[in-house]
């Protein structure tokens, strides 16, 4: 457990000192969302209708954009070999790395999302559910993404390949995330969608680290 | 099981099966198409367009079946490191992808006259599209590494992760009440299709199964030959160097 915290602390320190990662993800998120009013026109009705979908799709892409950093640098400088060789179960280490990845990329997205929701004229009824749904959904994105990031280590054109592997698996999170916010905006119950997102988080938390660990073992063989 | 890991023994069995499975494919396809196109009644509501079903439904089944084959082969390859399982997985993916494409295209051709749209964002259509992308991702990943063994292993992990989509596709029409009609053949209380329509459908499904078997054995034979060629070339290079 102490080792796990050490690992998370190391990742966070690296992210803070190199600095640009979290900032880049949030900037990408903000910039791409801001493109939509230019693309579809500034009418409040249209923007309000698409706001939940736009925020979720862009959060998804922004989260994916940062995935190649998850294991790539460790893979290149050899520290991944040390992690794999350590006596701690590999899936715990993966869980630690994913937690750190979520803290540096998922959390800033959640902070930025309500602000962008205001810019997209989303009704205030949706804000709380948007934050709740993203708090449950973005860790799932990091977990699923870690599988893809581990699989493409050492592959040719890894970045493009990563999006092909990961985006189809992101679809369920997108569907229920958007549906929760849309329901809240229209004044319906949102319990079911939030519970399903919670179920995704539990299932992904249990299964994805195992798959990622298997993929990492192959990459470092 | 490792008795059959020997490529020579496998090739012997494959060569024995291949002529039969090839003829079974040809005959069943001919009989199935004849029954489907000429010897089955038109639907009282859909008229002649119902005949699209005889290709569409078996192709959809095969799209899922090939993925199950891919996932099982990947599991065997990961757990027992069975060398032929890697080859089987690599050979299954393109076949499944093509069946999925056939299913989507015939579905679009059928959807236009029936629903008035080539495509709707219905749960089953969407999950089949995701299945297609899983196949494409698998094929791209397997070929993305300089070391073919590493690609095969990475593909195996991906295939198992993607297997969560299979039950979602199968039950999507039951869980969500959408435009695509619910399952009519494989259900607890027996098929709800009339026998004259069901028989050609099953014949076509069998034909597609044999097609998969034939192509799978062919592709595996080709992969084994390619591996032999590679090692022969390497041996040649080594002999030349010393």
Coordinates of C-alpha atoms in Angstrom, one line a residue:
Chain A
X1 CA 0.0 0.0 0.0
X2 CA 2.8 2.3 0.9
X3 CA 4.5 1.5 -2.4
X4 CA 1.3 2.3 -4.2
X5 CA 1.2 5.7 -2.6
X6 CA 4.8 6.2 -3.4
X7 CA 4.2 5.4 -7.0
X8 CA 1.2 7.8 -7.2
X9 CA 3.3 10.5 -5.6
X10 CA 6.2 9.9 -8.1
X11 CA 3.8 10.2 -11.0
X12 CA 2.2 13.3 -9.7
X13 CA 5.6 14.9 -9.0
X14 CA 6.7 14.0 -12.5
X15 CA 3.5 15.5 -14.0
X16 CA 3.9 18.7 -11.9
X17 CA 7.5 19.2 -12.8
X18 CA 7.1 18.5 -16.5
X19 CA 4.0 20.6 -16.1
X20 CA 2.7 20.7 -19.6
X21 CA 0.6 17.5 -19.6
X22 CA -2.5 18.5 -17.6
X23 CA -2.5 22.0 -19.0
X24 CA -2.3 20.6 -22.6
X25 CA -5.3 18.3 -22.0
X26 CA -7.5 21.1 -20.5
X27 CA -6.4 23.5 -23.2
X28 CA -7.4 20.9 -25.9
X29 CA -10.7 20.4 -24.1
X30 CA -11.5 24.1 -23.9
X31 CA -10.4 24.9 -27.4
X32 CA -12.3 22.1 -29.2
X33 CA -15.5 22.8 -27.2
X34 CA -15.2 26.5 -28.2
X35 CA -15.0 25.5 -31.8
X36 CA -18.6 24.2 -31.7
X37 CA -20.3 27.6 -31.4
X38 CA -18.4 28.6 -34.5
X39 CA -19.2 25.4 -36.3
X40 CA -23.0 25.1 -35.6
X41 CA -23.8 28.8 -35.0
X42 CA -24.4 30.7 -31.8
X43 CA -28.1 30.1 -31.3
X44 CA -28.7 29.3 -27.7
X45 CA -31.3 26.6 -28.5
X46 CA -29.0 24.6 -30.7
X47 CA -26.1 24.9 -28.3
X48 CA -28.1 23.9 -25.3
X49 CA -29.4 20.8 -27.2
X50 CA -25.9 19.6 -28.1
X51 CA -24.0 20.8 -25.0
X52 CA -24.0 17.5 -23.1
X53 CA -22.9 15.5 -26.1
X54 CA -20.2 18.0 -27.1
X55 CA -18.7 18.1 -23.6
X56 CA -18.6 14.3 -23.3
X57 CA -17.1 13.7 -26.7
X58 CA -14.4 16.3 -26.2
X59 CA -13.6 15.1 -22.7
X60 CA -13.3 11.6 -24.2
X61 CA -10.9 12.8 -26.9
X62 CA -8.9 15.0 -24.5
X63 CA -8.5 12.0 -22.1
X64 CA -7.4 9.8 -25.0
X65 CA -4.9 12.4 -26.1
X66 CA -2.9 12.0 -22.9
X67 CA -2.9 8.2 -22.9
X68 CA 0.3 7.7 -24.8
X69 CA 2.2 9.4 -21.9
X70 CA 0.8 6.8 -19.5
X71 CA 3.5 4.1 -20.1
X72 CA 5.5 5.4 -23.0
X73 CA 8.1 7.4 -21.2
X74 CA 8.6 4.7 -18.6
X75 CA 8.9 2.2 -21.4
X76 CA 11.6 4.2 -23.1
X77 CA 13.8 5.0 -20.1
X78 CA 13.5 1.4 -18.7
X79 CA 11.7 2.2 -15.5
X80 CA 8.8 0.1 -16.7
X81 CA 11.0 -3.0 -16.6
X82 CA 11.8 -2.2 -12.9
X83 CA 8.1 -1.8 -12.1
X84 CA 7.3 -5.1 -13.8
X85 CA 10.1 -6.8 -11.9
X86 CA 9.1 -5.4 -8.5
X87 CA 7.6 -7.8 -6.0
X88 CA 4.3 -5.8 -5.8
X89 CA 1.5 -7.3 -8.0
X90 CA 1.6 -5.6 -11.3
X91 CA -2.2 -4.8 -11.4
X92 CA -1.8 -2.8 -8.2
X93 CA 0.9 -0.8 -9.9
X94 CA -1.3 -0.3 -12.9
X95 CA -4.1 0.9 -10.6
X96 CA -1.6 3.4 -9.1
X97 CA -0.5 4.7 -12.5
X98 CA -4.1 5.0 -13.7
X99 CA -5.1 6.9 -10.5
X100 CA -2.2 9.3 -11.1
X101 CA -3.3 9.7 -14.7
X102 CA -6.8 10.4 -13.7
X103 CA -5.7 13.0 -11.1
X104 CA -3.6 14.8 -13.7
X105 CA -6.0 14.6 -16.7
X106 CA -9.5 13.5 -15.6
X107 CA -9.9 15.8 -12.6
X108 CA -8.9 19.0 -14.5
X109 CA -11.5 18.1 -17.1
X110 CA -14.2 17.8 -14.4
X111 CA -13.2 21.2 -13.1
X112 CA -13.4 22.8 -16.6
X113 CA -16.6 21.1 -17.7
X114 CA -19.2 23.2 -15.8
X115 CA -17.5 26.4 -17.0
X116 CA -17.8 25.2 -20.6
X117 CA -21.4 24.1 -19.9
X118 CA -22.2 27.8 -19.1
X119 CA -20.6 28.8 -22.4
X120 CA -22.7 26.3 -24.2
X121 CA -25.9 27.6 -22.6
X122 CA -26.6 24.4 -20.7
X123 CA -29.5 24.7 -18.2
X124 CA -28.2 24.9 -14.6
X125 CA -30.2 21.8 -13.7
X126 CA -27.6 19.7 -15.5
X127 CA -24.5 21.0 -13.8
X128 CA -24.5 18.8 -10.8
X129 CA -25.3 15.6 -12.7
X130 CA -22.6 16.6 -15.3
X131 CA -20.0 16.7 -12.6
X132 CA -21.3 13.5 -11.0
X133 CA -21.4 11.7 -14.3
X134 CA -17.9 12.9 -15.2
X135 CA -16.6 12.0 -11.8
X136 CA -17.7 8.4 -12.4
X137 CA -17.1 8.3 -16.2
X138 CA -13.6 9.8 -16.6
X139 CA -11.9 7.2 -14.3
X140 CA -13.4 4.5 -16.6
X141 CA -11.9 6.3 -19.6
X142 CA -8.5 6.2 -17.9
X143 CA -8.9 2.5 -17.0
X144 CA -9.9 1.4 -20.5
X145 CA -7.3 3.7 -22.0
X146 CA -4.6 2.1 -19.9
X147 CA -5.2 -1.2 -21.7
X148 CA -4.8 0.4 -25.1
X149 CA -1.8 2.4 -24.0
X150 CA -0.1 -0.8 -22.7
X151 CA -1.0 -2.8 -25.9
X152 CA 0.6 -0.3 -28.3
X153 CA 3.9 0.0 -26.5
X154 CA 6.6 -0.5 -29.2
X155 CA 4.1 -0.6 -32.1
X156 CA 4.5 1.4 -35.3
X157 CA 2.2 4.4 -35.5
X158 CA 1.1 3.8 -31.9
X159 CA -0.9 7.0 -31.5
X160 CA -3.3 6.4 -34.4
X161 CA -3.6 2.8 -33.5
X162 CA -4.4 3.7 -29.9
X163 CA -7.5 5.7 -31.0
X164 CA -8.7 2.8 -33.1
X165 CA -8.4 0.4 -30.1
X166 CA -9.8 2.6 -27.4
X167 CA -12.6 4.7 -29.0
X168 CA -15.0 1.8 -29.7
X169 CA -14.6 0.7 -26.0
X170 CA -15.4 4.3 -24.9
X171 CA -18.9 4.2 -26.5
X172 CA -20.9 2.8 -23.5
X173 CA -19.5 5.5 -21.2
X174 CA -20.4 8.2 -23.7
X175 CA -23.9 6.9 -24.2
X176 CA -24.8 6.8 -20.5
X177 CA -22.9 9.9 -19.6
X178 CA -24.7 12.0 -22.2
X179 CA -28.0 10.3 -21.3
X180 CA -27.6 11.2 -17.6
X181 CA -27.0 14.9 -18.3
X182 CA -29.8 15.1 -20.9
X183 CA -32.2 13.5 -18.5
X184 CA -31.3 16.0 -15.8
X185 CA -31.7 19.0 -18.1
X186 CA -35.1 17.8 -19.1
X187 CA -36.1 17.2 -15.5
X188 CA -36.2 13.4 -15.5
X189 CA -34.8 10.9 -13.0
X190 CA -31.1 10.3 -13.5
X191 CA -30.6 7.5 -10.9
X192 CA -30.4 4.7 -13.4
X193 CA -27.7 6.2 -15.6
X194 CA -25.6 7.2 -12.7
X195 CA -25.8 3.7 -11.2
X196 CA -24.9 2.2 -14.6
X197 CA -21.8 4.6 -14.8
X198 CA -20.9 3.5 -11.3
X199 CA -21.2 -0.2 -12.4
X200 CA -18.9 0.6 -15.3
X201 CA -16.4 2.1 -12.9
X202 CA -16.5 -1.0 -10.7
X203 CA -16.3 -3.5 -13.5
X204 CA -13.5 -1.5 -15.3
X205 CA -11.6 -1.1 -12.0
X206 CA -11.7 -4.8 -11.4
X207 CA -10.9 -6.0 -15.0
X208 CA -8.9 -3.4 -16.8
X209 CA -5.8 -3.5 -14.5
X210 CA -5.5 -7.2 -15.1
X211 CA -5.6 -6.8 -18.9
X212 CA -3.2 -3.9 -18.7
X213 CA -0.8 -5.9 -16.5
X214 CA -0.9 -8.8 -19.0
X215 CA -0.2 -6.4 -21.9
X216 CA 2.7 -4.7 -19.9
X217 CA 4.3 -8.1 -19.2
X218 CA 4.3 -8.8 -23.0
X219 CA 5.7 -5.4 -23.8
X220 CA 8.7 -5.9 -21.4
X221 CA 9.4 -9.5 -22.2
Chain B
X1 CA -4.2 -30.6 -26.8
X2 CA -0.6 -29.9 -27.5
X3 CA -0.6 -33.1 -29.6
X4 CA -2.1 -30.9 -32.3
X5 CA 0.4 -28.1 -31.9
X6 CA 2.7 -29.9 -34.3
X7 CA 2.2 -28.1 -37.6
X8 CA 2.9 -31.2 -39.6
X9 CA 0.2 -33.1 -37.8
X10 CA -2.2 -30.2 -38.1
X11 CA -1.5 -29.8 -41.8
X12 CA -2.3 -33.5 -42.4
X13 CA -5.7 -33.1 -40.6
X14 CA -6.4 -29.8 -42.4
X15 CA -5.6 -31.2 -45.8
X16 CA -8.0 -34.1 -45.0
X17 CA -10.8 -31.8 -44.0
X18 CA -10.4 -29.1 -46.7
X19 CA -11.9 -30.9 -49.7
X20 CA -15.0 -31.9 -47.8
X21 CA -15.5 -28.5 -46.2
X22 CA -14.9 -26.8 -49.6
X23 CA -17.5 -29.0 -51.3
X24 CA -19.9 -28.6 -48.4
X25 CA -19.6 -24.8 -48.7
X26 CA -20.3 -24.8 -52.5
X27 CA -23.2 -27.3 -52.3
X28 CA -24.9 -25.7 -49.3
X29 CA -24.5 -22.2 -50.7
X30 CA -26.0 -23.4 -54.0
X31 CA -28.9 -25.2 -52.4
X32 CA -29.5 -22.5 -49.8
X33 CA -29.5 -19.7 -52.4
X34 CA -31.9 -21.7 -54.7
X35 CA -34.3 -22.3 -51.7
X36 CA -34.0 -18.8 -50.6
X37 CA -34.5 -17.1 -53.9
X38 CA -37.0 -19.5 -55.7
X39 CA -38.3 -22.0 -53.2
X40 CA -39.6 -20.0 -50.3
X41 CA -42.7 -17.9 -49.9
X42 CA -42.5 -14.1 -50.0
X43 CA -43.4 -12.4 -46.7
X44 CA -47.0 -11.2 -46.5
X45 CA -45.9 -7.8 -45.3
X46 CA -42.4 -7.3 -46.7
X47 CA -42.9 -9.1 -50.1
X48 CA -39.8 -10.1 -52.0
X49 CA -37.4 -8.0 -49.9
X50 CA -37.6 -10.6 -47.2
X51 CA -35.1 -12.6 -49.2
X52 CA -32.3 -10.3 -48.1
X53 CA -32.7 -11.9 -44.7
X54 CA -31.2 -15.2 -46.0
X55 CA -27.8 -13.4 -46.4
X56 CA -28.2 -10.8 -43.7
X57 CA -29.0 -12.9 -40.7
X58 CA -26.4 -15.7 -41.3
X59 CA -23.8 -13.0 -41.9
X60 CA -24.7 -11.3 -38.6
X61 CA -24.5 -14.7 -36.8
X62 CA -21.1 -15.3 -38.4
X63 CA -19.9 -11.8 -37.5
X64 CA -20.5 -12.8 -33.9
X65 CA -19.4 -16.4 -34.3
X66 CA -16.0 -15.4 -35.7
X67 CA -15.5 -13.0 -32.8
X68 CA -16.2 -15.8 -30.4
X69 CA -13.7 -18.0 -32.3
X70 CA -11.2 -15.2 -32.2
X71 CA -11.7 -14.8 -28.4
X72 CA -11.5 -18.5 -27.7
X73 CA -8.3 -18.8 -29.9
X74 CA -6.8 -15.8 -28.1
X75 CA -7.6 -17.3 -24.7
X76 CA -6.0 -20.6 -25.7
X77 CA -3.0 -18.7 -27.1
X78 CA -2.5 -16.7 -23.9
X79 CA -3.1 -19.5 -21.4
X80 CA -1.5 -22.5 -23.0
X81 CA 0.8 -20.6 -25.5
X82 CA -0.6 -22.9 -28.2
X83 CA 1.2 -21.8 -31.4
X84 CA -1.7 -22.7 -33.7
X85 CA -4.1 -20.7 -31.7
X86 CA -2.2 -17.5 -32.6
X87 CA -2.5 -18.4 -36.2
X88 CA -6.2 -19.2 -35.9
X89 CA -6.9 -15.9 -34.2
X90 CA -5.0 -14.0 -36.9
X91 CA -6.9 -15.8 -39.6
X92 CA -10.3 -15.4 -38.0
X93 CA -10.3 -11.6 -37.7
X94 CA -10.5 -10.7 -41.4
X95 CA -13.2 -13.3 -42.1
X96 CA -15.3 -11.9 -39.2
X97 CA -14.7 -8.4 -40.3
X98 CA -16.0 -9.2 -43.8
X99 CA -19.1 -10.9 -42.5
X100 CA -19.8 -7.9 -40.3
X101 CA -19.5 -5.6 -43.3
X102 CA -21.8 -7.9 -45.3
X103 CA -24.3 -7.8 -42.4
X104 CA -24.1 -4.0 -42.3
X105 CA -24.4 -3.5 -46.0
X106 CA -27.3 -6.0 -46.6
X107 CA -28.9 -4.4 -43.5
X108 CA -28.7 -1.0 -45.1
X109 CA -30.2 -2.4 -48.4
X110 CA -33.0 -4.0 -46.4
X111 CA -33.5 -1.0 -44.1
X112 CA -34.1 1.4 -47.0
X113 CA -37.3 -0.2 -48.3
X114 CA -38.5 -1.3 -44.8
X115 CA -37.7 1.5 -42.5
X116 CA -37.1 4.2 -45.1
X117 CA -33.5 4.8 -44.0
X118 CA -30.2 3.3 -44.9
X119 CA -29.0 3.7 -41.3
X120 CA -30.6 4.4 -38.0
X121 CA -28.7 4.8 -34.7
X122 CA -30.4 1.7 -33.2
X123 CA -28.8 -0.3 -30.4
X124 CA -28.1 -3.4 -32.5
X125 CA -26.8 -1.5 -35.6
X126 CA -24.5 0.6 -33.4
X127 CA -23.1 -2.4 -31.5
X128 CA -22.5 -4.2 -34.8
X129 CA -20.6 -1.1 -36.0
X130 CA -18.5 -1.2 -32.8
X131 CA -17.8 -4.9 -33.5
X132 CA -16.5 -4.0 -36.9
X133 CA -14.1 -1.4 -35.3
X134 CA -13.0 -4.1 -32.8
X135 CA -12.1 -6.3 -35.7
X136 CA -10.2 -3.5 -37.5
X137 CA -8.4 -2.6 -34.4
X138 CA -7.4 -6.2 -33.8
X139 CA -6.1 -6.5 -37.4
X140 CA -4.2 -3.2 -37.2
X141 CA -2.6 -4.1 -33.8
X142 CA -1.5 -7.6 -34.9
X143 CA 0.3 -6.1 -37.9
X144 CA 1.8 -3.1 -36.0
X145 CA 4.8 -4.8 -34.5
X146 CA 8.1 -5.8 -36.1
X147 CA 8.0 -9.0 -34.1
X148 CA 5.0 -11.0 -35.2
X149 CA 4.9 -12.9 -31.9
X150 CA 4.5 -9.7 -29.9
X151 CA 1.6 -8.6 -32.3
X152 CA -0.2 -11.9 -31.8
X153 CA 0.0 -11.6 -28.0
X154 CA -1.2 -8.0 -28.0
X155 CA -4.0 -8.9 -30.3
X156 CA -5.0 -11.8 -28.0
X157 CA -5.4 -9.4 -25.0
X158 CA -7.4 -7.0 -27.1
X159 CA -9.7 -9.7 -28.4
X160 CA -10.5 -10.8 -24.8
X161 CA -11.1 -7.2 -23.7
X162 CA -13.4 -6.7 -26.8
X163 CA -15.3 -9.9 -26.0
X164 CA -17.5 -7.8 -23.6
X165 CA -19.2 -6.5 -26.7
X166 CA -20.5 -9.9 -27.8
X167 CA -23.3 -10.3 -25.2
X168 CA -24.2 -6.6 -25.6
X169 CA -24.8 -7.2 -29.3
X170 CA -26.7 -10.4 -28.7
X171 CA -29.1 -8.9 -26.1
X172 CA -29.2 -5.3 -27.4
X173 CA -32.6 -5.9 -29.0
X174 CA -34.0 -7.3 -25.8
X175 CA -32.5 -4.7 -23.4
X176 CA -33.4 -1.7 -25.5
X177 CA -36.7 -1.4 -27.3
X178 CA -35.5 -0.1 -30.6
X179 CA -36.3 -0.3 -34.3
X180 CA -34.4 -3.6 -35.1
X181 CA -36.6 -6.6 -34.5
X182 CA -35.9 -8.9 -31.6
X183 CA -34.4 -12.3 -31.9
X184 CA -36.6 -14.7 -33.8
X185 CA -34.6 -18.0 -34.1
X186 CA -32.5 -18.5 -31.0
X187 CA -34.9 -17.9 -28.2
X188 CA -36.1 -19.8 -25.1
X189 CA -39.5 -20.6 -26.4
X190 CA -38.4 -21.9 -29.8
X191 CA -38.2 -20.1 -33.2
X192 CA -41.0 -17.8 -34.2
X193 CA -40.3 -18.1 -37.9
X194 CA -42.4 -20.3 -40.2
X195 CA -40.7 -23.5 -41.3
X196 CA -40.5 -22.8 -45.1
X197 CA -38.5 -19.7 -44.3
X198 CA -36.6 -21.2 -41.4
X199 CA -35.1 -24.1 -43.5
X200 CA -33.4 -22.0 -46.2
X201 CA -32.1 -19.7 -43.5
X202 CA -30.5 -22.6 -41.6
X203 CA -29.1 -24.0 -44.8
X204 CA -27.5 -20.7 -45.5
X205 CA -26.2 -20.4 -42.0
X206 CA -24.6 -23.8 -42.3
X207 CA -23.1 -22.8 -45.7
X208 CA -21.5 -19.8 -44.0
X209 CA -20.1 -21.9 -41.2
X210 CA -18.4 -24.2 -43.7
X211 CA -17.1 -21.2 -45.6
X212 CA -15.5 -20.0 -42.3
X213 CA -14.0 -23.4 -41.7
X214 CA -12.6 -23.6 -45.2
X215 CA -11.1 -20.1 -45.2
X216 CA -9.8 -20.5 -41.7
X217 CA -7.9 -23.8 -42.7
X218 CA -6.7 -22.2 -45.9
X219 CA -5.4 -19.1 -44.1
X220 CA -3.8 -21.2 -41.3
X221 CA -2.1 -23.3 -44.0
X222 CA -0.8 -20.2 -45.6
X223 CA 0.5 -18.8 -42.3
X224 CA 2.4 -22.0 -41.6
X225 CA 3.9 -22.0 -45.1
X226 CA 4.9 -18.3 -44.6
X227 CA 6.6 -19.2 -41.2
X228 CA 8.4 -22.1 -42.9
X229 CA 9.6 -19.8 -45.7
X230 CA 10.8 -17.2 -43.1
X231 CA 12.8 -19.7 -41.2
X232 CA 14.2 -21.2 -44.4
X233 CA 15.4 -17.8 -45.5
X234 CA 16.9 -17.1 -42.1
X235 CA 18.8 -20.4 -42.3
X236 CA 20.0 -19.5 -45.7
X237 CA 21.3 -16.1 -44.5
X238 CA 23.0 -17.8 -41.5
X239 CA 24.6 -20.4 -43.8
X240 CA 25.8 -17.7 -46.1
X241 CA 27.3 -15.6 -43.2
X242 CA 29.4 -18.5 -41.8

